Short mmCIF file of C-alpha atoms in Angstrom, two decimals:
data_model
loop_
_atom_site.label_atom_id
_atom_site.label_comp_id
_atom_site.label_asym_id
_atom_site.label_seq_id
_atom_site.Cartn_x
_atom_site.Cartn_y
_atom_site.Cartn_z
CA UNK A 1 -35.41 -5.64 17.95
CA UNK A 2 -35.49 -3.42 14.96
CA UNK A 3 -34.34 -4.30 11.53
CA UNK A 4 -31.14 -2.11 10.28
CA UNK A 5 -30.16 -1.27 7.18
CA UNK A 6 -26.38 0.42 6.53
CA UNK A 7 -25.64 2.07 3.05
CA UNK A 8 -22.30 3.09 2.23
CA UNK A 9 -20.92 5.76 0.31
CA UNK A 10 -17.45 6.37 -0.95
CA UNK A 11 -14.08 4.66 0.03
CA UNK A 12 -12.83 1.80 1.60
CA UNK A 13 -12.42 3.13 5.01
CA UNK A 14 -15.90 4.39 4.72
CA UNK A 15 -16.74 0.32 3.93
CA UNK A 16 -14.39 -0.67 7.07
CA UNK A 17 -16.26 1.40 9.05
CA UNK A 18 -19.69 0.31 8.31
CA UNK A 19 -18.93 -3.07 8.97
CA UNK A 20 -18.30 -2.10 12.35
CA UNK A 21 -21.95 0.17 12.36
CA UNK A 22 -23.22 -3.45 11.56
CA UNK A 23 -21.67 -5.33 13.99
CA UNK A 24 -22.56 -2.79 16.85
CA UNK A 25 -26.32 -2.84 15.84
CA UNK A 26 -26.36 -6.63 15.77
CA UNK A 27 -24.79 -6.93 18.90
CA UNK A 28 -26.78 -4.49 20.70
CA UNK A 29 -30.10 -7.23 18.95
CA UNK A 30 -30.75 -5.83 15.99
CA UNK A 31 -31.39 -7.45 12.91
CA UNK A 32 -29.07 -6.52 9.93
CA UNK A 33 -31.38 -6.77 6.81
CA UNK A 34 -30.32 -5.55 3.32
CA UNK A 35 -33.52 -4.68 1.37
CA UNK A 36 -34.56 -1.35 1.91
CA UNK A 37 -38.43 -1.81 2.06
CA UNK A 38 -37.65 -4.24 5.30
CA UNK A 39 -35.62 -1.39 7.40
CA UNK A 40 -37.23 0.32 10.36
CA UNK A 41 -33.60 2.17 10.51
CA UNK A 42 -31.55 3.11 7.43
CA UNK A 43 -28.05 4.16 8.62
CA UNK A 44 -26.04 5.56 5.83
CA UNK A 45 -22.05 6.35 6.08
CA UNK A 46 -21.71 9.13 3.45
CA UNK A 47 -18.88 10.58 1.54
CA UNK A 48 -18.15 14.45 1.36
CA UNK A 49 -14.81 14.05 -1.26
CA UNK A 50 -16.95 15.31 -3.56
CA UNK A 51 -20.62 17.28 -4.67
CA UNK A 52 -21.54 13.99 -6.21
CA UNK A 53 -20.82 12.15 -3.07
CA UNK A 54 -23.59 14.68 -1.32
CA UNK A 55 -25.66 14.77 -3.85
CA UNK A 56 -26.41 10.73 -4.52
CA UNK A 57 -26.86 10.74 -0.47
CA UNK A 58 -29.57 13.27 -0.75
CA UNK A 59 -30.99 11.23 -3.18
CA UNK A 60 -30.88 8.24 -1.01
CA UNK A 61 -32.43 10.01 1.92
CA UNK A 62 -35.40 10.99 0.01
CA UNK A 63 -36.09 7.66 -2.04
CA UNK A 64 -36.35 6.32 1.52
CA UNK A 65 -38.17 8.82 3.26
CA UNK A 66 -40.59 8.64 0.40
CA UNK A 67 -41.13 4.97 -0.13
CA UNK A 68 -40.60 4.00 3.50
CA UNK A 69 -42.43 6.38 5.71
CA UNK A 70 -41.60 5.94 9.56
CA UNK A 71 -38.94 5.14 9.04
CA UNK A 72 -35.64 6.52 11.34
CA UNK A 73 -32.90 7.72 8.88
CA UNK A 74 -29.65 8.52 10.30
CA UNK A 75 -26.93 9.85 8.77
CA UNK A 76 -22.95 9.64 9.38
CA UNK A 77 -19.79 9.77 7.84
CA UNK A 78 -18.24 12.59 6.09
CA UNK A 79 -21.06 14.99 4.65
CA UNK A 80 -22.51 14.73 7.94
CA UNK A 81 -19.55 15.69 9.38
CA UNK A 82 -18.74 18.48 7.33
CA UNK A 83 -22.65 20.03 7.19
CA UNK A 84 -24.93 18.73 9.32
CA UNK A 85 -27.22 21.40 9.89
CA UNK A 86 -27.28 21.31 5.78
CA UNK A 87 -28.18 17.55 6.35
CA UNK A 88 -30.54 17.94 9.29
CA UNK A 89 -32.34 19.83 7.20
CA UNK A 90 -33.29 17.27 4.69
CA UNK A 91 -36.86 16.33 4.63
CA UNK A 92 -36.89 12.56 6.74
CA UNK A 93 -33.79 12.74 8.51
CA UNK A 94 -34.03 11.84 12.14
CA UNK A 95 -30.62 11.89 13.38
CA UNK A 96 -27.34 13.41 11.96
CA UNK A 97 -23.90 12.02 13.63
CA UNK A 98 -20.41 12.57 13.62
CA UNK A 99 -17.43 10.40 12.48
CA UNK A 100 -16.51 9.70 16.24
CA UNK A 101 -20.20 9.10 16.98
CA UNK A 102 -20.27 6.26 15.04
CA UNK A 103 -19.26 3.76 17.51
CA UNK A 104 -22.06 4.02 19.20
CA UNK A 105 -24.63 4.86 16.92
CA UNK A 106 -27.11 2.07 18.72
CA UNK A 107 -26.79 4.01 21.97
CA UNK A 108 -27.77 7.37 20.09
CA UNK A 109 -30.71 5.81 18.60
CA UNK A 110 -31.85 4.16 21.50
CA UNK A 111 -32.23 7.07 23.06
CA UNK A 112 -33.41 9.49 20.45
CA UNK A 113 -36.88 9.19 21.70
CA UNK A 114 -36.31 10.75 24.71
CA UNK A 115 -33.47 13.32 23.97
CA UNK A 116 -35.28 14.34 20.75
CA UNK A 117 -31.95 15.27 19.28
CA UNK A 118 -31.40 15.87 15.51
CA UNK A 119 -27.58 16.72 15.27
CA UNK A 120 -25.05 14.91 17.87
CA UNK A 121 -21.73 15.50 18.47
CA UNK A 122 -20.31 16.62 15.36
CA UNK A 123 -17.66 19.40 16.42
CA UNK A 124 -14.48 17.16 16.93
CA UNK A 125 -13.37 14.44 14.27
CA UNK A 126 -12.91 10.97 14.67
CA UNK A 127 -13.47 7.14 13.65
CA UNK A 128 -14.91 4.30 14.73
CA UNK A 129 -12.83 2.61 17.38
CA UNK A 130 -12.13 -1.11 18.02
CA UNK A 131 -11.45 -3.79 16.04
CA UNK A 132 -13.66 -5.86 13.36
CA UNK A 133 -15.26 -8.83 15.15
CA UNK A 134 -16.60 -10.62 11.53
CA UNK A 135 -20.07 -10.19 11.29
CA UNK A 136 -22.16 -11.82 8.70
CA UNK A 137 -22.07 -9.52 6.18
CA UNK A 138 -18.26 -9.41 6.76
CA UNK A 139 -18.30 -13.72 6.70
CA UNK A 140 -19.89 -13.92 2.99
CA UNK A 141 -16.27 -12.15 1.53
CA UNK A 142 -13.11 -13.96 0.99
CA UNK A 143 -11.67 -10.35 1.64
CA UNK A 144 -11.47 -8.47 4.31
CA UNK A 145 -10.81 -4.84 4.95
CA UNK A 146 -8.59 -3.34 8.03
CA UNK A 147 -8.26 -0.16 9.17
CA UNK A 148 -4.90 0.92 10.53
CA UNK A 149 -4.56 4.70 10.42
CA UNK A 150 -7.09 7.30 9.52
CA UNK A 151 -7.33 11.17 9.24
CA UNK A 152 -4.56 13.05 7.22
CA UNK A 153 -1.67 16.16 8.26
CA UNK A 154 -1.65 16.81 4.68
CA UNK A 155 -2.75 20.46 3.56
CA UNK A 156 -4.12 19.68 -0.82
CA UNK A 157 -6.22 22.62 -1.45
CA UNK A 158 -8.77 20.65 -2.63
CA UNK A 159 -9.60 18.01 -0.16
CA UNK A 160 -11.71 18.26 2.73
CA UNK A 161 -10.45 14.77 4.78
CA UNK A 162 -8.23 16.73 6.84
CA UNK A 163 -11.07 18.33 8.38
CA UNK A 164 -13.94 15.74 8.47
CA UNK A 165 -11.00 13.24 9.72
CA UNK A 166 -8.84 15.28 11.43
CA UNK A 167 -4.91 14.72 11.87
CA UNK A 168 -3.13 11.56 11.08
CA UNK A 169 -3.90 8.92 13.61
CA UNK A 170 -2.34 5.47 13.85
CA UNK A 171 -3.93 2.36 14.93
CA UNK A 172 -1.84 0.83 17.60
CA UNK A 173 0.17 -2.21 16.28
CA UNK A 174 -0.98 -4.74 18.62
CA UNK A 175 -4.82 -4.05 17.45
CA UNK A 176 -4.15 -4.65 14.43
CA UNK A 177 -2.22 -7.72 14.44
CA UNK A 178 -5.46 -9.26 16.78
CA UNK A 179 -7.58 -8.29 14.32
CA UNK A 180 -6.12 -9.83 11.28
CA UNK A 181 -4.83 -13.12 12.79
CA UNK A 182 -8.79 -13.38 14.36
CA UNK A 183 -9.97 -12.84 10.39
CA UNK A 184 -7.58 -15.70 9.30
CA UNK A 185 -8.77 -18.15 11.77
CA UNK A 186 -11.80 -16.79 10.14
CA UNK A 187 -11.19 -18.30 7.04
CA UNK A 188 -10.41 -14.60 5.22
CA UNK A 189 -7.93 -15.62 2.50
CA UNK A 190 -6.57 -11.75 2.01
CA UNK A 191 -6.60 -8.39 3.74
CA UNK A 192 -6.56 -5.18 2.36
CA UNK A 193 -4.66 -2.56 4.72
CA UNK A 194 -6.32 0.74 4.63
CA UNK A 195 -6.49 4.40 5.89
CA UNK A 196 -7.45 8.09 5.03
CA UNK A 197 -3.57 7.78 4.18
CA UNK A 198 -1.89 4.44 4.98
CA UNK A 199 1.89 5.73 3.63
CA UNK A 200 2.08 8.34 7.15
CA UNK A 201 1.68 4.82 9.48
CA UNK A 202 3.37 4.85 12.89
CA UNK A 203 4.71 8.37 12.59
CA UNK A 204 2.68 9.46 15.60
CA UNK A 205 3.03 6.24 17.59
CA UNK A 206 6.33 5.86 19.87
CA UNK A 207 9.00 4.01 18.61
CA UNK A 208 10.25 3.15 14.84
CA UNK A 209 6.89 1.66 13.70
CA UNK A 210 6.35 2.67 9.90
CA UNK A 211 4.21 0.59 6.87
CA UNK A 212 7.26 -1.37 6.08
CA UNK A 213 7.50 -2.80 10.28
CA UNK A 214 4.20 -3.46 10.07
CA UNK A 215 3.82 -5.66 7.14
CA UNK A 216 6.76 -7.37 8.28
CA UNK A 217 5.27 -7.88 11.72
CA UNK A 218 1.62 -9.06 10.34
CA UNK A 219 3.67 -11.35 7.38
CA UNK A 220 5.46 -12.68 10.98
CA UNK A 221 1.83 -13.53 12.42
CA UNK A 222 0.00 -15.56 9.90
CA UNK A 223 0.65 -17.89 7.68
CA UNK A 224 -0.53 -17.93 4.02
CA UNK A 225 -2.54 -14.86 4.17
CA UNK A 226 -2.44 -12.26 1.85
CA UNK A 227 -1.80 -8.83 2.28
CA UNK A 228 -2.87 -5.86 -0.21
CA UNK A 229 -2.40 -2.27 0.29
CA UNK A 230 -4.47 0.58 -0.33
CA UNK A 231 -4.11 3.72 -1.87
CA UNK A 232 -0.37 5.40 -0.98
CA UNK A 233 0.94 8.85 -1.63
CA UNK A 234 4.18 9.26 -3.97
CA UNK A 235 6.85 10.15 -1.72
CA UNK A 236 5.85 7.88 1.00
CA UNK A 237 6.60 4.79 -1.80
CA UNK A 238 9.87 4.15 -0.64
CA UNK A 239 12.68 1.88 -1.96
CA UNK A 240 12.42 -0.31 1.48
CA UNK A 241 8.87 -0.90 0.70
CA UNK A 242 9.32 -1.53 -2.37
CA UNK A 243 11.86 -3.92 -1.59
CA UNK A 244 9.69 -6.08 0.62
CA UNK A 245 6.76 -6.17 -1.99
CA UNK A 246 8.99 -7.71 -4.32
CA UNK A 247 10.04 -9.93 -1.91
CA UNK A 248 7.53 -11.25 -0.59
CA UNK A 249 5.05 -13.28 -2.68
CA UNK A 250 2.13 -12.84 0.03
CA UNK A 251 1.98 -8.95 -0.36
CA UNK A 252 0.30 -7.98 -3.23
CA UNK A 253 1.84 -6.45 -6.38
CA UNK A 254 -0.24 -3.85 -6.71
CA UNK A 255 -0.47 0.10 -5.67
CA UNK A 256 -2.25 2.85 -6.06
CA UNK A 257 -0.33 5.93 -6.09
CA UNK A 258 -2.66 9.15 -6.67
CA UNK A 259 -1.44 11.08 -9.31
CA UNK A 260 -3.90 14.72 -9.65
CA UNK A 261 -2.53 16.52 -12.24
CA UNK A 262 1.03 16.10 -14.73
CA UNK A 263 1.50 19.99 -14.52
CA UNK A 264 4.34 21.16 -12.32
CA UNK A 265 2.10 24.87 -11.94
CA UNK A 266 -1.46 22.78 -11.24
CA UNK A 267 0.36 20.67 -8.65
CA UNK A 268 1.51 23.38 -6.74
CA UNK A 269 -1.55 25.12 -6.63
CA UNK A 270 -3.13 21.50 -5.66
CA UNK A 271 -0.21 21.77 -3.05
CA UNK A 272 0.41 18.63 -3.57
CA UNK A 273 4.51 17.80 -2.33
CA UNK A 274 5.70 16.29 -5.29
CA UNK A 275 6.63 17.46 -9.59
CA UNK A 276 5.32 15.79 -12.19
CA UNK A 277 9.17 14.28 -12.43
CA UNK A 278 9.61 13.08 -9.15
CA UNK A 279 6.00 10.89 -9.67
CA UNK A 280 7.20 9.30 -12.83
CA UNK A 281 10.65 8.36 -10.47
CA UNK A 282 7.98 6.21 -8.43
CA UNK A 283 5.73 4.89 -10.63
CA UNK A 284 9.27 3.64 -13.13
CA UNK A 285 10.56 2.37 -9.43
CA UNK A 286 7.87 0.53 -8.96
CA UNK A 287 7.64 -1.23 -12.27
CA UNK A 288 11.38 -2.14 -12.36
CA UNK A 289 11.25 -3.44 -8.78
CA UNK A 290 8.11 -5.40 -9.27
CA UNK A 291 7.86 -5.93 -13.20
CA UNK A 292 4.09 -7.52 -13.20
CA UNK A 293 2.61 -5.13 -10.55
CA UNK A 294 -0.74 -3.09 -11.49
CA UNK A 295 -0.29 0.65 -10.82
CA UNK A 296 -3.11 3.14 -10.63
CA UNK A 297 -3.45 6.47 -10.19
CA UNK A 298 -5.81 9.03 -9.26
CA UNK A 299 -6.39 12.06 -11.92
CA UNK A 300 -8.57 14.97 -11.05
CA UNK A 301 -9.55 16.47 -14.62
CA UNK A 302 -10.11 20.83 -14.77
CA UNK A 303 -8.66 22.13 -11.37
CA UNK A 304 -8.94 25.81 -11.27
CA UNK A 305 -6.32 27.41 -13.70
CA UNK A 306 -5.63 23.79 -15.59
CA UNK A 307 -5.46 24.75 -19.11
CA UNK A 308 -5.31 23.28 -22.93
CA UNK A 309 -1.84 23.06 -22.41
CA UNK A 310 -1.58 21.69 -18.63
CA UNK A 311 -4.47 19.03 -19.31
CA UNK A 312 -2.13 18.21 -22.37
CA UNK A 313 0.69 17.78 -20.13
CA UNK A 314 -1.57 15.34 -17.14
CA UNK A 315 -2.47 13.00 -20.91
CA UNK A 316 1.08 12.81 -22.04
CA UNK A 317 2.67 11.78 -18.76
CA UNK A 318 -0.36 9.12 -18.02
CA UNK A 319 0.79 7.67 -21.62
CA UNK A 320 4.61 7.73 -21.07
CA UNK A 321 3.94 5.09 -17.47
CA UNK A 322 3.53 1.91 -16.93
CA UNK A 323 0.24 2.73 -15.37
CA UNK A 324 -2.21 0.13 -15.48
CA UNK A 325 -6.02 1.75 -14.77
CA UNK A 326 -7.36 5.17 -13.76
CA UNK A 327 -9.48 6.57 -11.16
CA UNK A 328 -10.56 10.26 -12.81
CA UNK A 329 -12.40 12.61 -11.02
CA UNK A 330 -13.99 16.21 -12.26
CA UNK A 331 -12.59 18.94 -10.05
CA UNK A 332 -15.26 19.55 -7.29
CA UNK A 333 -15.89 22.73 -5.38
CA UNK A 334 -15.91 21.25 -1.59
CA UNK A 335 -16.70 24.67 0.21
CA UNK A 336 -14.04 25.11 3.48
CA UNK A 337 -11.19 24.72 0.65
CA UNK A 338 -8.98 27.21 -0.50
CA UNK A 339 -9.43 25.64 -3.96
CA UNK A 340 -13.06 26.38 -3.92
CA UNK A 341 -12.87 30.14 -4.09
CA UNK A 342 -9.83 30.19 -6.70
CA UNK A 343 -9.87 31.81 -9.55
CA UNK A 344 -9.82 30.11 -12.81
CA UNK A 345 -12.79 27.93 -12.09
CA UNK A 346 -13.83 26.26 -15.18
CA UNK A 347 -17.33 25.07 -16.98
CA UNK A 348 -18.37 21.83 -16.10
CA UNK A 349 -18.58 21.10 -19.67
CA UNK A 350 -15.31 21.20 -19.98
CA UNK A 351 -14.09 19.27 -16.55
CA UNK A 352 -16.75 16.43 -17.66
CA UNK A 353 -14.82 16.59 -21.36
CA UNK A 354 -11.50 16.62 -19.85
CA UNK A 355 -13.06 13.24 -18.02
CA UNK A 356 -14.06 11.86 -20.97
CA UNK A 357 -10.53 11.82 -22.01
CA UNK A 358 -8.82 10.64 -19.12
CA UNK A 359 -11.17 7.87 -18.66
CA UNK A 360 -10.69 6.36 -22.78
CA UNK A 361 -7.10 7.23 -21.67
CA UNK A 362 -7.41 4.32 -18.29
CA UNK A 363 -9.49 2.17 -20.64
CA UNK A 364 -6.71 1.72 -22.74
CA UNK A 365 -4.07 1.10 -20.03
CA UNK A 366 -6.21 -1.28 -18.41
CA UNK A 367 -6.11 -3.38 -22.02
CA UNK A 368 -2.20 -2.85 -22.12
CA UNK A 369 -2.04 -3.81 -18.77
CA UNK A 370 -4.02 -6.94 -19.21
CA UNK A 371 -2.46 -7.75 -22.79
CA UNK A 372 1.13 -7.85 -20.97
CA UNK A 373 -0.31 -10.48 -18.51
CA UNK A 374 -1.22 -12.79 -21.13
CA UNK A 375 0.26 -16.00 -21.09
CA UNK A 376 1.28 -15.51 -17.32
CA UNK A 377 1.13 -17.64 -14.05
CA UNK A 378 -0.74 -15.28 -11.27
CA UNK A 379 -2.09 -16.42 -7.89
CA UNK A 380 -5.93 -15.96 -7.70
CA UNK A 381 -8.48 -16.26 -5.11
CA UNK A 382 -12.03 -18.00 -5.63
CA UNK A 383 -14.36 -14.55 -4.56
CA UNK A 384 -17.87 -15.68 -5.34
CA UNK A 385 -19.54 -18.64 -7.97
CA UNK A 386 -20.64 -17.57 -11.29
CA UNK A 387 -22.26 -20.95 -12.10
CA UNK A 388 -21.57 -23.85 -14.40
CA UNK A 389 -18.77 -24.22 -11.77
CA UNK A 390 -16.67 -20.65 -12.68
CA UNK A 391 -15.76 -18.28 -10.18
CA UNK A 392 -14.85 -14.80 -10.08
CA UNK A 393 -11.38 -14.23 -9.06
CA UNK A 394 -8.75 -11.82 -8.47
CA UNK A 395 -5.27 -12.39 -9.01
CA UNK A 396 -2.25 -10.82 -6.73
CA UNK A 397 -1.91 -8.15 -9.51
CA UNK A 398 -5.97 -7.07 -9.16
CA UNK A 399 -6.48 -8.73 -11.75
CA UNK A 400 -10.18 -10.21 -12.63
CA UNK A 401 -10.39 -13.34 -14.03
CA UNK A 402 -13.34 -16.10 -14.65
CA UNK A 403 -11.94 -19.50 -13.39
CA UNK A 404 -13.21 -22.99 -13.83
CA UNK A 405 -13.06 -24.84 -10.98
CA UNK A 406 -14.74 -28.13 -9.90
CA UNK A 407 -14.23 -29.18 -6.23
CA UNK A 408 -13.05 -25.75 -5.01
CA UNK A 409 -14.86 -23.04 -2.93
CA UNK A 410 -15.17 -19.36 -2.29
CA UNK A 411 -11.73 -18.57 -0.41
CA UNK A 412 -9.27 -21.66 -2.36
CA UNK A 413 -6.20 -20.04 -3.91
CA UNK A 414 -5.44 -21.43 -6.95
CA UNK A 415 -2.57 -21.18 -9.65
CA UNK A 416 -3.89 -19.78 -12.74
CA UNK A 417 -2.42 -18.99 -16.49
CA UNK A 418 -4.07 -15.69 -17.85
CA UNK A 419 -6.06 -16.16 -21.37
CA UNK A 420 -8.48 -14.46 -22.80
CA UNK A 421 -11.85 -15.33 -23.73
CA UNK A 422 -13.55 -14.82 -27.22
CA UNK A 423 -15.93 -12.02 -25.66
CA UNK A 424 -12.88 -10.19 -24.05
CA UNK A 425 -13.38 -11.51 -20.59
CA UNK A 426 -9.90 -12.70 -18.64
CA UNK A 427 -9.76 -16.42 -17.72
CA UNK A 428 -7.41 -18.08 -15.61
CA UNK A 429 -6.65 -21.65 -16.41
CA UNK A 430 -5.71 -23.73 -13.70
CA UNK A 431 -2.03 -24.95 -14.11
#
């Protein structure tokens, strides 16, 4: 038995899929252990979206090759997929693997000894396969994540998930519903579905399967579970979705629809398949279907060719919606992309000022946002104690709100009425 350690970097398919790294190394006997001066193995599930995403796992790598000496450092995940001679290369690594190695990531170790191999299996592109079985790290949440697509057909300029992924690839509709009704009987009070891009569900599978049949089919299968989405592209926010959301009290009111840019020109050199015009449609159909929903967007600040007057254009759109909080990213050269090697490439001074700007601008929408809810009756769920008998919770609406509850636990839904504190803080009162 050797004690295992799995970092993750990046998104929440990334986090889906090291739960099921953990799970296969404590089934195969291992012991999952979460300080980093215990491990005999550090796994670590790494993120390529961006240079920061390499860089803080190179960091990682050699904190642990440095403090912890001996011990077997494997890497996986994106970066690995998309360099791994680059990664092999970094002073304590001891094995590099592909996404679809990472099912069996104990096998590959338990035989690295032998084989002696560095690199494995990291030409194709893939996931790991098979369904969540709850394992303990899994059992101390009151939320669960599930997987059901991954990979992307899309072509952004930018983005390098299409090839560290590979094409759009649904997760069988049977699978899934096993694995959510087995985390109910679990005691998992929500669900958050989730993909490399959860909006193109079912369109490779045979039949009419789509997002929309599949909520309907998991809403069919349990009973007061909650379901959340993940992020979801712009045109794939349909009005049939949108209907059911708004229908149905057990899926979430809440979306994140990436946004990139409010220039017509920077979008199409983004390639992303939508105007600046045609996103405001969505995020205003969203808000008058749903009127208490939390929106957010993505916003990538100096793309190659953005200038005064485009980044001008991204600010004034972001102010005109009923957007709720931001998720801003500096443009980042991923090398493979067309959008690396285009001209117009701009200082970093000015992407991390651009940044700056976008992220006061989501600072203030998240205080509109949680100004309107004042006053209002949300649904929350009990995620962990914060002593004195509060709880952090979040509401339907991802909202996060300090409750005071005496004879509840992690996991109770509760009915709460949004105030806020002296210090700022939210706080649900029970009603």
């Amino acid at each position: 038995m050797r004690r295992v350690l799995v970092r993750t970097f990046g998104c929440k398919l990334n986090q889906y899929e090291s739960q099921f790294i953990a799970e296969s190394f404590a089934s195969a006997g291992h012991r999952l252990v979460a300080d980093e001066s215990l491990a005999d193995i550090h796994v670590l599930n790494t993120c390529s979206v961006t240079a920061r995403g390499d860089s803080e796992a190179r960091k990682f790598i050699r904190r642990a090759a440095r403090t912890s000496p001996g011990t077997l450092i494997v890497v996986t995940g994106c970066y690995a997929q998309r360099a791994p001679w680059e990664v092999a290369g970094i002073e304590g690594v001891g094995l590099v693997a592909g996404n679809a190695e990472k099912s069996r990531l104990p096998r590959l170790v338990e035989s690295l000894a032998e084989e002696r191999a560095k690199v494995v299996h990291v030409d194709g592109t893939g996931s790991a396969s098979g369904p969540l079985r709850c394992g303990p790290e899994f059992q101390k949440r009151s939320r669960a994540l599930v997987r059901i697509q991954d990979g992307c057909d899309g072509a952004c300029s930018y983005c390098v998930v299409p090839s560290v992924r590979g094409g759009s690839r649904s997760v069988p509709g049977r699978q899934i519903l096993e694995e959510v009704v087995e985390l109910q009987a679990r005691g998992f009070r929500e669900v958050v579905l989730t993909g490399a891009r959860i909006g193109s569900y079912g369109q490779d599978l045979e039949g009419k399967y789509s997002l929309e049949s599949l909520l309907r089919a998991l809403l069919a299968a349990t009973g007061e579970l909650r379901l959340r989405l993940s992020s979801i592209e712009p045109p794939e926010l349909g009005a049939q979705l949108l209907e059911l959301v708004a229908g149905e009290e057990r899926v979430c009111s809440h979306f994140h629809v990436p946004l990139q840019s409010g220039d017509r020109e920077v979008l199409g050199a983004m390639r992303r398949v939508y105007s600046p015009a045609e996103y405001a449609e969505r995020v205003r159909a969203v808000k008058s279907a749903c009127p208490d929903a939390c929106i957010g967007a993505d916003v990538m600040a100096g793309f190659p060719g953005e200038d005064e007057i485009a980044f001008l254009r991204t600010c004034e759109l972001i102010e005109a919606l009923p957007l709720s909080y931001l998720h801003v990213f500096p443009f980042s050269r991923r090398p493979g992309t067309d959008a690396c090697s285009m001209n117009g490439q701009l200082a970093e001074s000015v992407k991390k000022g651009r940044a700056a700007i976008l992220r006061e601008l989501g600072a203030a929408k998240r205080r509109e946002f949680e100004e309107s809810q004042l006053g209002t009756v949300r649904v929350a769920i009990l995620e962990s104690e914060a002593g004195d008998g509060n709880f952090v919770a979040s509401t339907e609406n991802y909202l996060k709100v300090l409750v005071h509850e005496d004879g509840h636990s992690r996991g109770d839904k509760v009915r709460v009425r949004i105030r806020r504190l002296p210090g700022g803080e939210l706080f649900g009162e029970a009603c």
